XYZ file of C-alpha atoms in Angstrom:
647
model
C 159.052 110.502 87.993
C 159.001 108.467 84.762
C 162.210 107.369 83.106
C 162.622 107.999 79.320
C 161.836 104.363 78.507
C 158.578 104.471 80.476
C 157.606 107.782 78.866
C 158.181 106.353 75.394
C 156.086 103.264 76.220
C 153.263 105.404 77.566
C 153.215 107.630 74.483
C 153.221 104.565 72.261
C 150.223 103.160 74.190
C 148.322 106.436 73.965
C 148.979 106.610 70.226
C 147.770 103.035 69.840
C 144.529 103.767 71.701
C 143.975 106.887 69.605
C 144.494 104.858 66.410
C 141.896 102.325 67.556
C 139.249 105.015 68.006
C 140.007 106.796 64.732
C 140.358 103.766 62.456
C 138.015 101.157 64.000
C 134.370 101.045 64.973
C 133.516 100.466 68.635
C 131.730 97.192 69.361
C 128.212 97.697 70.702
C 127.014 94.112 71.186
C 127.957 91.264 73.488
C 128.419 87.727 72.125
C 128.103 84.893 74.605
C 128.833 81.147 74.510
C 127.096 79.096 77.197
C 127.682 75.425 78.005
C 124.731 73.260 79.052
C 125.740 69.822 80.434
C 123.454 67.021 79.227
C 122.334 65.981 82.685
C 119.196 66.628 84.702
C 119.519 69.645 87.011
C 123.052 70.467 85.822
C 123.269 74.283 85.578
C 124.740 75.972 82.475
C 127.894 78.049 82.732
C 129.530 80.756 80.651
C 132.344 79.536 78.423
C 133.222 82.822 76.710
C 131.811 86.311 76.388
C 133.182 89.147 74.283
C 132.164 92.325 72.501
C 131.464 92.416 68.769
C 130.306 94.785 66.044
C 128.123 91.945 64.701
C 129.877 92.139 61.331
C 130.741 88.523 60.686
C 129.441 85.863 58.322
C 128.398 82.213 58.419
C 131.923 80.999 57.630
C 133.285 82.743 60.711
C 130.490 81.244 62.828
C 131.500 77.778 61.656
C 135.174 78.454 62.396
C 134.308 79.575 65.934
C 132.330 76.384 66.592
C 135.089 74.203 65.156
C 137.697 75.964 67.310
C 135.598 75.542 70.461
C 135.012 71.880 69.645
C 138.738 71.332 69.175
C 139.689 73.063 72.430
C 137.006 71.295 74.450
C 138.157 67.944 73.099
C 141.628 68.637 74.529
C 139.956 68.821 77.944
C 138.029 65.598 77.399
C 134.706 67.333 76.720
C 132.584 66.458 73.682
C 130.562 69.238 72.034
C 127.366 67.458 71.040
C 124.905 70.216 70.059
C 125.117 73.839 68.935
C 121.945 75.896 69.436
C 120.938 79.359 68.281
C 117.882 81.630 68.133
C 117.268 81.969 64.400
C 120.022 84.483 63.645
C 120.537 84.414 59.859
C 124.325 84.023 59.930
C 124.294 81.176 62.421
C 121.370 79.485 60.692
C 123.194 79.548 57.363
C 126.244 77.962 59.013
C 124.057 75.292 60.597
C 122.352 74.479 57.298
C 125.705 74.072 55.582
C 126.875 71.826 58.446
C 123.756 69.660 58.625
C 122.398 69.152 55.131
C 124.160 66.896 52.677
C 123.520 64.921 49.503
C 125.379 61.854 50.788
C 122.254 60.179 52.223
C 120.542 57.832 49.755
C 118.624 55.734 52.282
C 115.576 57.944 52.879
C 114.381 60.277 50.090
C 112.608 62.519 52.613
C 115.797 62.945 54.699
C 118.329 65.506 53.442
C 121.125 65.198 56.012
C 123.834 62.666 56.769
C 122.640 59.773 58.864
C 123.688 59.986 62.494
C 126.431 57.364 62.446
C 127.930 58.993 59.329
C 128.158 62.406 60.998
C 131.466 63.134 62.637
C 130.409 66.622 63.668
C 128.241 68.304 66.274
C 124.513 68.657 65.629
C 122.631 71.908 65.160
C 119.316 73.035 66.652
C 117.306 76.228 66.579
C 115.569 77.315 69.776
C 112.001 76.000 69.684
C 110.665 78.799 71.895
C 111.893 81.395 69.400
C 110.287 79.356 66.615
C 106.948 79.388 68.449
C 106.860 83.166 68.886
C 107.870 83.639 65.245
C 104.933 81.476 64.156
C 102.656 83.520 66.396
C 104.042 86.785 65.004
C 103.428 85.607 61.444
C 99.911 84.424 62.260
C 98.718 87.720 63.762
C 100.417 90.054 61.260
C 97.559 91.992 59.573
C 99.111 92.215 56.100
C 99.717 88.447 55.748
C 97.134 86.106 54.204
C 97.683 82.405 54.983
C 95.501 80.491 52.484
C 94.767 76.754 52.631
C 93.022 75.541 49.510
C 89.995 77.237 47.946
C 87.923 77.606 51.099
C 90.041 78.140 54.216
C 92.259 80.929 55.539
C 94.158 80.903 58.837
C 93.498 84.275 60.420
C 93.640 86.102 63.744
C 90.086 87.245 62.967
C 88.788 83.849 64.055
C 90.456 84.361 67.445
C 88.979 87.866 67.723
C 85.512 86.419 67.142
C 86.150 83.597 69.623
C 87.140 86.080 72.345
C 83.907 88.005 71.724
C 81.459 85.100 71.823
C 83.057 82.844 74.477
C 83.805 83.740 78.085
C 87.393 84.234 79.162
C 87.449 81.237 81.508
C 86.912 78.905 78.524
C 89.862 80.044 76.387
C 92.002 82.182 78.790
C 92.623 84.737 76.009
C 92.444 88.534 75.981
C 92.708 90.941 73.014
C 96.277 91.765 74.076
C 97.558 88.356 72.865
C 96.735 89.413 69.291
C 98.571 92.730 69.232
C 100.729 92.673 66.069
C 103.271 95.095 67.589
C 103.948 92.707 70.478
C 106.183 90.349 68.514
C 108.039 88.290 71.077
C 105.614 87.524 73.914
C 106.020 83.809 74.663
C 103.176 83.590 77.199
C 100.770 85.012 74.596
C 101.908 82.413 72.058
C 101.524 79.629 74.619
C 97.966 80.677 75.469
C 97.046 81.222 71.830
C 97.896 77.677 70.736
C 96.409 75.817 73.701
C 94.264 72.775 72.973
C 91.240 74.548 74.498
C 91.446 77.313 71.894
C 91.671 74.834 69.005
C 88.702 72.855 70.338
C 86.582 75.989 70.760
C 87.416 77.164 67.246
C 86.222 73.890 65.766
C 82.995 73.858 67.790
C 82.056 77.551 67.828
C 83.576 79.262 64.746
C 82.419 77.774 61.455
C 85.074 77.750 58.734
C 87.983 78.180 61.161
C 89.559 74.774 60.473
C 92.725 76.304 58.950
C 93.249 78.500 62.004
C 92.765 75.529 64.345
C 95.258 73.487 62.309
C 97.855 76.293 62.396
C 97.497 76.501 66.185
C 97.795 72.694 66.397
C 101.074 73.000 64.506
C 102.380 75.596 66.979
C 101.383 73.584 70.041
C 102.424 70.094 68.969
C 105.746 71.014 67.405
C 106.693 72.846 70.616
C 105.696 70.021 72.938
C 107.637 67.541 70.776
C 110.864 69.169 72.001
C 109.907 70.503 75.447
C 107.719 67.744 76.930
C 109.909 65.362 79.016
C 107.137 62.736 79.063
C 107.065 62.174 75.310
C 108.773 59.086 73.901
C 111.413 59.433 71.131
C 109.178 57.799 68.504
C 106.270 60.074 69.438
C 108.570 63.083 69.066
C 109.611 61.935 65.602
C 106.016 61.255 64.612
C 104.835 64.698 65.742
C 107.723 66.708 64.307
C 107.711 65.020 60.907
C 103.921 65.156 60.614
C 104.112 68.946 60.667
C 107.254 69.118 58.533
C 105.436 67.147 55.824
C 102.391 69.369 56.292
C 104.544 72.463 55.691
C 106.198 70.875 52.657
C 102.810 70.076 51.092
C 101.427 73.541 51.884
C 104.605 75.156 50.539
C 104.431 73.104 47.335
C 100.777 74.079 46.837
C 101.550 77.802 47.213
C 104.426 77.578 44.738
C 102.050 76.108 42.140
C 99.409 78.821 42.594
C 99.930 81.866 40.355
C 98.190 84.267 42.745
C 100.205 83.351 45.857
C 103.877 83.449 46.816
C 105.985 82.210 49.711
C 106.903 85.720 50.874
C 103.333 86.814 51.541
C 101.353 83.592 52.003
C 103.598 81.187 53.929
C 105.555 81.211 57.168
C 108.884 83.044 56.946
C 111.774 81.271 55.265
C 113.762 81.619 58.495
C 111.099 79.799 60.538
C 110.628 77.049 57.936
C 114.391 76.475 57.726
C 114.587 76.231 61.522
C 111.833 73.601 61.612
C 113.467 71.522 58.863
C 116.847 71.763 60.595
C 115.453 70.635 63.951
C 113.555 67.721 62.414
C 116.706 66.370 60.753
C 118.908 66.960 63.803
C 116.393 65.191 66.049
C 116.816 61.933 64.092
C 120.602 62.370 63.930
C 120.957 62.769 67.707
C 118.742 59.732 68.340
C 120.890 57.591 66.042
C 124.189 58.690 67.576
C 123.083 58.314 71.207
C 121.522 54.930 70.408
C 124.664 53.601 68.712
C 126.907 54.929 71.507
C 124.558 53.433 74.133
C 123.997 56.774 75.884
C 120.189 57.144 75.792
C 120.192 59.050 79.087
C 121.673 62.044 77.249
C 118.724 62.359 74.887
C 117.295 65.502 76.503
C 115.868 67.529 73.591
C 114.451 70.219 75.884
C 118.072 71.147 76.622
C 118.956 71.472 72.911
C 118.115 75.180 72.994
C 119.725 78.589 73.257
C 117.825 79.382 76.441
C 120.966 79.385 78.670
C 122.274 82.272 76.542
C 118.934 84.036 76.846
C 118.787 83.502 80.587
C 122.244 84.879 81.325
C 121.285 88.318 80.044
C 118.216 88.348 82.270
C 120.392 87.450 85.231
C 122.963 90.072 84.291
C 120.240 92.706 84.405
C 119.000 91.416 87.748
C 122.427 91.763 89.405
C 122.201 95.395 90.427
C 121.814 97.457 93.562
C 118.489 97.832 95.309
C 116.032 100.065 93.396
C 118.467 100.427 90.517
C 116.852 101.311 87.177
C 119.959 100.707 85.040
C 119.200 98.113 82.365
C 122.256 98.496 80.142
C 125.915 98.140 80.980
C 129.363 98.020 79.433
C 131.443 94.969 78.604
C 133.532 95.650 81.704
C 130.361 95.446 83.797
C 129.496 92.169 82.071
C 132.909 90.681 82.895
C 132.487 91.500 86.578
C 128.880 90.285 86.708
C 129.625 86.998 84.947
C 132.066 86.065 87.714
C 129.351 86.719 90.265
C 126.890 84.596 88.310
C 129.324 81.678 88.220
C 129.771 81.903 91.984
C 126.010 82.038 92.578
C 125.433 78.988 90.350
C 128.142 76.998 92.120
C 126.765 77.942 95.547
C 123.270 76.929 94.483
C 124.493 73.447 93.517
C 126.810 73.033 96.512
C 124.202 74.142 99.048
C 121.093 72.606 97.496
C 120.753 70.234 100.480
C 121.007 73.098 102.975
C 119.316 76.057 101.265
C 115.909 76.186 99.624
C 115.814 77.800 96.170
C 112.117 77.288 95.249
C 112.266 78.136 91.545
C 115.307 75.982 90.779
C 114.054 73.168 93.006
C 110.644 73.169 91.339
C 112.085 72.989 87.812
C 114.517 70.225 88.766
C 111.861 68.167 90.544
C 109.478 68.465 87.617
C 112.031 67.134 85.140
C 113.087 64.270 87.405
C 109.488 63.199 88.016
C 108.405 63.265 84.371
C 111.538 61.906 82.695
C 111.247 58.309 81.536
C 114.098 56.124 80.340
C 112.808 55.407 76.849
C 114.646 53.061 74.526
C 115.924 54.904 71.465
C 114.404 53.426 68.276
C 116.179 51.562 65.485
C 116.340 52.923 61.933
C 113.494 50.725 60.647
C 111.248 52.003 63.452
C 112.159 55.583 62.569
C 111.353 54.941 58.913
C 107.973 53.369 59.708
C 107.096 56.224 62.066
C 107.983 58.902 59.513
C 105.924 57.149 56.835
C 102.972 57.099 59.238
C 103.565 60.798 59.898
C 103.225 61.519 56.190
C 99.868 59.767 56.198
C 98.704 61.961 59.065
C 99.926 65.129 57.332
C 98.213 64.115 54.088
C 94.947 63.588 55.952
C 95.099 67.097 57.452
C 95.964 68.638 54.071
C 93.128 66.866 52.254
C 90.665 68.115 54.845
C 91.781 71.668 54.059
C 91.563 71.129 50.312
C 95.300 70.991 49.539
C 96.542 68.727 46.755
C 98.657 65.913 48.225
C 101.407 64.234 46.166
C 101.537 60.443 46.147
C 105.051 60.457 47.635
C 106.378 62.408 50.560
C 107.819 65.690 49.201
C 111.531 66.234 49.703
C 113.164 69.122 51.516
C 113.712 72.139 49.253
C 115.661 74.861 51.041
C 117.598 77.835 49.763
C 120.715 78.110 51.912
C 121.109 81.776 50.973
C 117.703 82.921 52.212
C 117.249 82.851 55.968
C 116.981 86.467 57.121
C 113.432 87.791 57.399
C 111.879 91.114 58.233
C 110.095 89.613 61.243
C 113.328 88.326 62.753
C 115.068 91.664 63.335
C 113.847 91.998 66.921
C 114.195 88.366 67.950
C 117.057 88.972 70.396
C 114.666 90.078 73.128
C 111.732 88.151 74.539
C 108.989 89.517 76.731
C 107.466 87.322 79.394
C 105.033 88.498 82.064
C 105.710 92.146 81.285
C 109.516 91.866 81.183
C 111.593 92.140 78.058
C 114.239 89.849 79.412
C 114.529 86.285 78.273
C 112.978 83.349 80.046
C 114.029 79.921 81.340
C 112.974 76.626 79.808
C 110.009 76.271 82.144
C 108.132 79.549 81.572
C 105.266 78.597 83.884
C 107.641 79.005 86.825
C 107.730 82.731 86.108
C 104.049 83.456 86.749
C 102.970 85.187 89.924
C 101.315 83.370 92.802
C 97.882 84.820 91.965
C 98.156 83.741 88.331
C 99.233 80.277 89.445
C 96.098 80.045 91.567
C 93.938 80.952 88.597
C 95.605 78.379 86.353
C 95.019 75.703 88.992
C 91.359 76.744 89.292
C 90.607 76.367 85.576
C 88.633 73.247 84.760
C 86.294 71.755 82.153
C 82.725 72.253 83.318
C 79.177 72.183 81.973
C 78.236 75.473 83.674
C 79.012 78.980 82.482
C 82.045 79.694 84.686
C 84.704 77.062 84.070
C 86.490 77.473 87.419
C 86.798 75.028 90.295
C 84.550 75.705 93.284
C 85.577 75.531 96.963
C 82.521 74.294 98.883
C 84.151 73.727 102.285
C 85.414 77.299 102.704
C 84.261 79.467 105.613
C 83.522 82.818 103.965
C 84.638 85.937 105.815
C 85.237 89.502 104.550
C 89.011 89.014 104.753
C 89.278 85.510 103.289
C 90.612 85.067 99.713
C 87.309 83.572 98.447
C 83.993 85.000 97.264
C 80.563 83.587 96.320
C 79.324 84.303 92.790
C 76.311 83.379 90.680
C 76.891 82.703 86.983
C 74.538 83.173 84.055
C 73.031 79.701 84.385
C 71.979 80.253 87.997
C 74.733 78.180 89.652
C 76.233 79.556 92.870
C 79.938 78.919 93.260
C 82.727 79.848 95.650
C 85.879 80.893 93.794
C 89.055 82.769 94.588
C 88.913 86.565 94.509
C 92.035 86.560 92.339
C 90.213 84.317 89.853
C 87.279 86.720 89.738
C 89.593 89.685 89.109
C 91.345 87.723 86.347
C 87.998 86.786 84.807
C 86.788 90.398 84.719
C 90.024 92.019 83.547
C 90.869 92.492 79.876
C 94.567 91.766 80.229
C 95.614 95.079 78.680
C 98.308 96.710 80.798
C 100.623 99.603 80.161
C 104.274 98.513 80.014
C 106.653 101.336 80.845
C 110.167 99.900 80.605
C 112.382 101.523 77.984
C 113.510 98.108 76.772
C 109.985 97.317 75.615
C 110.423 99.592 72.608
C 112.725 96.980 71.129
C 109.807 94.581 70.768
C 106.838 96.947 70.774
C 106.697 99.750 68.255
C 103.935 101.659 70.024
C 101.206 101.224 72.601
C 98.155 99.856 70.823
C 94.969 101.816 71.420
C 92.064 100.069 73.111
C 89.512 98.857 70.603
C 85.820 99.734 71.062
C 83.360 97.098 72.195
C 81.717 94.785 69.695
C 78.512 96.681 68.950
C 76.748 94.053 66.810
C 76.933 91.070 69.164
C 73.183 91.217 69.947
C 71.951 92.142 66.473
C 68.457 90.707 65.847
C 67.979 91.700 62.190
C 70.115 92.997 59.286
C 71.099 96.632 59.745
C 73.538 99.048 58.156
C 76.186 100.058 60.688
C 78.486 103.059 60.824
C 81.346 100.820 62.012
C 82.090 97.172 61.388
C 84.427 94.929 63.385
C 86.508 91.815 62.870
C 84.159 88.924 63.583
C 81.101 90.691 62.137
C 78.942 88.931 59.538
C 78.183 91.343 56.707
C 76.327 91.331 53.385
C 78.014 92.614 50.201
C 76.592 93.227 46.729
C 78.741 92.783 43.622
C 77.163 92.679 40.155
C 73.729 92.158 41.758
C 74.941 89.032 43.516
C 74.730 89.060 47.308
C 77.455 87.379 49.364
C 77.669 86.953 53.130
C 81.155 87.379 54.537
C 82.532 86.868 58.019
C 85.244 89.505 58.402
C 88.648 88.239 59.557
C 90.934 91.164 58.600
C 91.119 94.655 57.091
C 93.630 96.227 54.707
C 94.110 99.481 52.842
C 93.487 99.035 49.128
C 96.252 101.447 48.067
C 99.951 101.286 48.925
C 103.237 100.326 47.290
C 104.081 97.509 49.727
C 102.227 95.192 52.081
C 103.506 97.232 55.008
C 102.012 100.398 53.466
C 98.651 98.632 53.133
C 98.700 97.247 56.667
C 95.604 98.095 58.728
C 96.049 96.850 62.277
C 92.820 98.080 63.949
C 89.956 95.673 64.625
C 87.257 98.062 63.344
C 86.676 100.366 60.378
C 84.003 102.980 59.459
C 81.753 101.920 56.606
C 81.738 105.428 55.074
C 84.944 106.795 53.553
C 86.338 110.059 55.013
C 85.792 113.279 53.044
C 89.533 113.707 52.438
C 92.546 111.410 52.348
C 90.520 108.274 51.603
C 92.702 105.290 50.704
C 89.963 102.707 50.468
C 89.654 99.743 52.829
C 89.279 96.098 51.893
C 87.919 93.204 53.937
C 89.255 89.656 54.055
C 86.331 87.309 54.599
C 85.203 83.745 54.741
C 82.523 83.880 52.035
C 79.082 82.256 51.919
C 76.022 82.332 49.674
C 72.501 82.488 51.101
C 70.032 79.871 49.886
C 66.781 79.032 51.665
C 67.995 80.714 54.860
C 71.154 78.579 54.968
C 74.726 79.692 54.316
C 76.897 77.613 52.001
C 80.695 78.144 51.729
C 82.101 79.674 48.551
C 85.274 78.191 47.046
C 87.615 81.049 46.125
C 90.106 80.935 43.265
C 92.236 83.329 45.302
C 91.766 84.702 48.817
C 92.152 88.472 48.868
C 90.731 91.763 50.111
C 87.283 92.840 48.870
C 86.491 96.553 48.618
C 84.314 97.825 51.456
C 82.358 100.072 49.057
C 80.171 97.028 48.220
C 79.020 96.761 51.860
C 75.222 96.524 52.307
C 74.631 95.811 55.970
C 75.653 93.809 59.010
C 73.610 90.657 59.673
C 72.958 88.587 62.827
C 75.455 85.867 63.565
C 74.311 82.524 62.031
C 73.422 79.562 64.218
C 74.329 75.919 63.666
C 71.161 73.873 63.130
C 70.518 70.194 63.864
C 71.989 69.177 60.500
C 75.231 70.979 61.346
C 74.615 73.754 58.793
C 74.661 77.522 59.261
C 71.103 78.878 59.402
C 69.932 82.497 59.469
C 66.645 84.297 60.149
C 66.704 86.552 57.081
C 66.480 86.099 53.311
C 68.013 87.667 50.225
C 64.845 89.723 49.839
C 65.427 91.311 53.260
C 68.939 92.318 52.214
C 67.772 93.706 48.858
C 65.210 95.882 50.648
C 67.972 97.398 52.750
């Protein structure tokens, strides 16, 4: 039986709870702070986790970080780096913290020098940056022009997949799906050095695409590769920062282009500028404090926060399909995660945890104790980086200023349409997040295939196992490639080679990063075309003839777009093929984005465009055989203008 005092207290509590639900909005998101010690193999741990309605601004973000820094300092812990995943509020707070007008030493550097900074340093997660670059590159409605002649386009990759075997580039059509925004493994494969090399050797006019993929690959390795020296990191990062500044400046001075539609997103560009400045700041501070062993840029990421949510989902009963949970569930599961992490460290000499042991061993083996450079070495390296960037830009036809362009950022503009779904990453068919070493997540069969890949002069670029005793149950099989070579390869490698890579993903959480299942595209019907012919359907990668004002142009198709629509999204045409005849009703008109050539004496010569845009398909004449590169390095064809006029 309750006494009157207890009854009054209970009623007061009930009234308070009722007021909360009637006057306040329930928090639906979880906000997490993770701590990553700057030491090899040291596991991260959860500092704080709480629910939020996500209605806060950059000022509140800054106050949170300052409060955490103050409280950690009381415990003798220094907060050195704050990392995030491109969220607009946090990015704005980081920009305000990092950039300053106090530096007069280097005109290309827009932040306080390291020894002048009395604050923590800010980084944006490089893995998120990579997938954002990939998402921008493959978006159908975006045109990325470089000078008068070149365009970076997914169409060049589509053509590469069609004309080169899978073992040479390791790509499938699924890596180019525009709905699949946050697939890290696809981005990693897309920007491999093999793909860039094949583009330059096999796809004429694809230099801009190869350069964009070089940017993705090199800027990622500059932060994640433990083998790279500090000066090499600076050289690589600032080479591409200068490249983006020059490209950005060129677009701003072209009347027919704008940054919104013809450049990487403002969020991504701001993240790259922020990281480049913070990289130099951290080097200066750790050098002056004589703590070079703590320069571990691959740990300056938000991946511990990403990984904890994957682990939270994995802590469930056997065969459980529950993927969401309440804050109360999170509080209970976080305690279990802390215990598991502590046990893993305490028992590492007694228990074998293969994944953790492999990642730790890899870092310890590849880490070198580099000496952190002095300021004059940094300055010389950055100046050399500008020379490298200028060389790349001139090759693409971009105007290069005599001096290195300065950073020009708008602190108010960091939220982009493409960044709305960036909280979830898909890797290997899961929409969880991933650890720093994503290759540890692949299956055993996929690992075998990756180990088998090699550079070879025969058709199948896979290692052969000559000393294997073949039996019906062994994991190897004998094959004969197109050049007549007999090889013994793994069965798993053969299955990988023959599969398209398109799989149906059924998890409900995938809808947060994939709007819809993309339909399978038909096969490329004109690959073996021997003479010009009018086709009912044309594909990305096709070479087609067009007639405008009695002038014939040859275009290699890299993208399609509707000609009518109020916005770019309305005009977006994501399929890789289009009928050449308009439908009887509801026709919107389709345009083609092409690399253009003129035909003279059975040779194709590039056309310099005042503006790269979509050309109406109604001027289509026919599809022509794919040109060949002759001994002089020029594109030669087997037909003439007269043949096209007759058609």
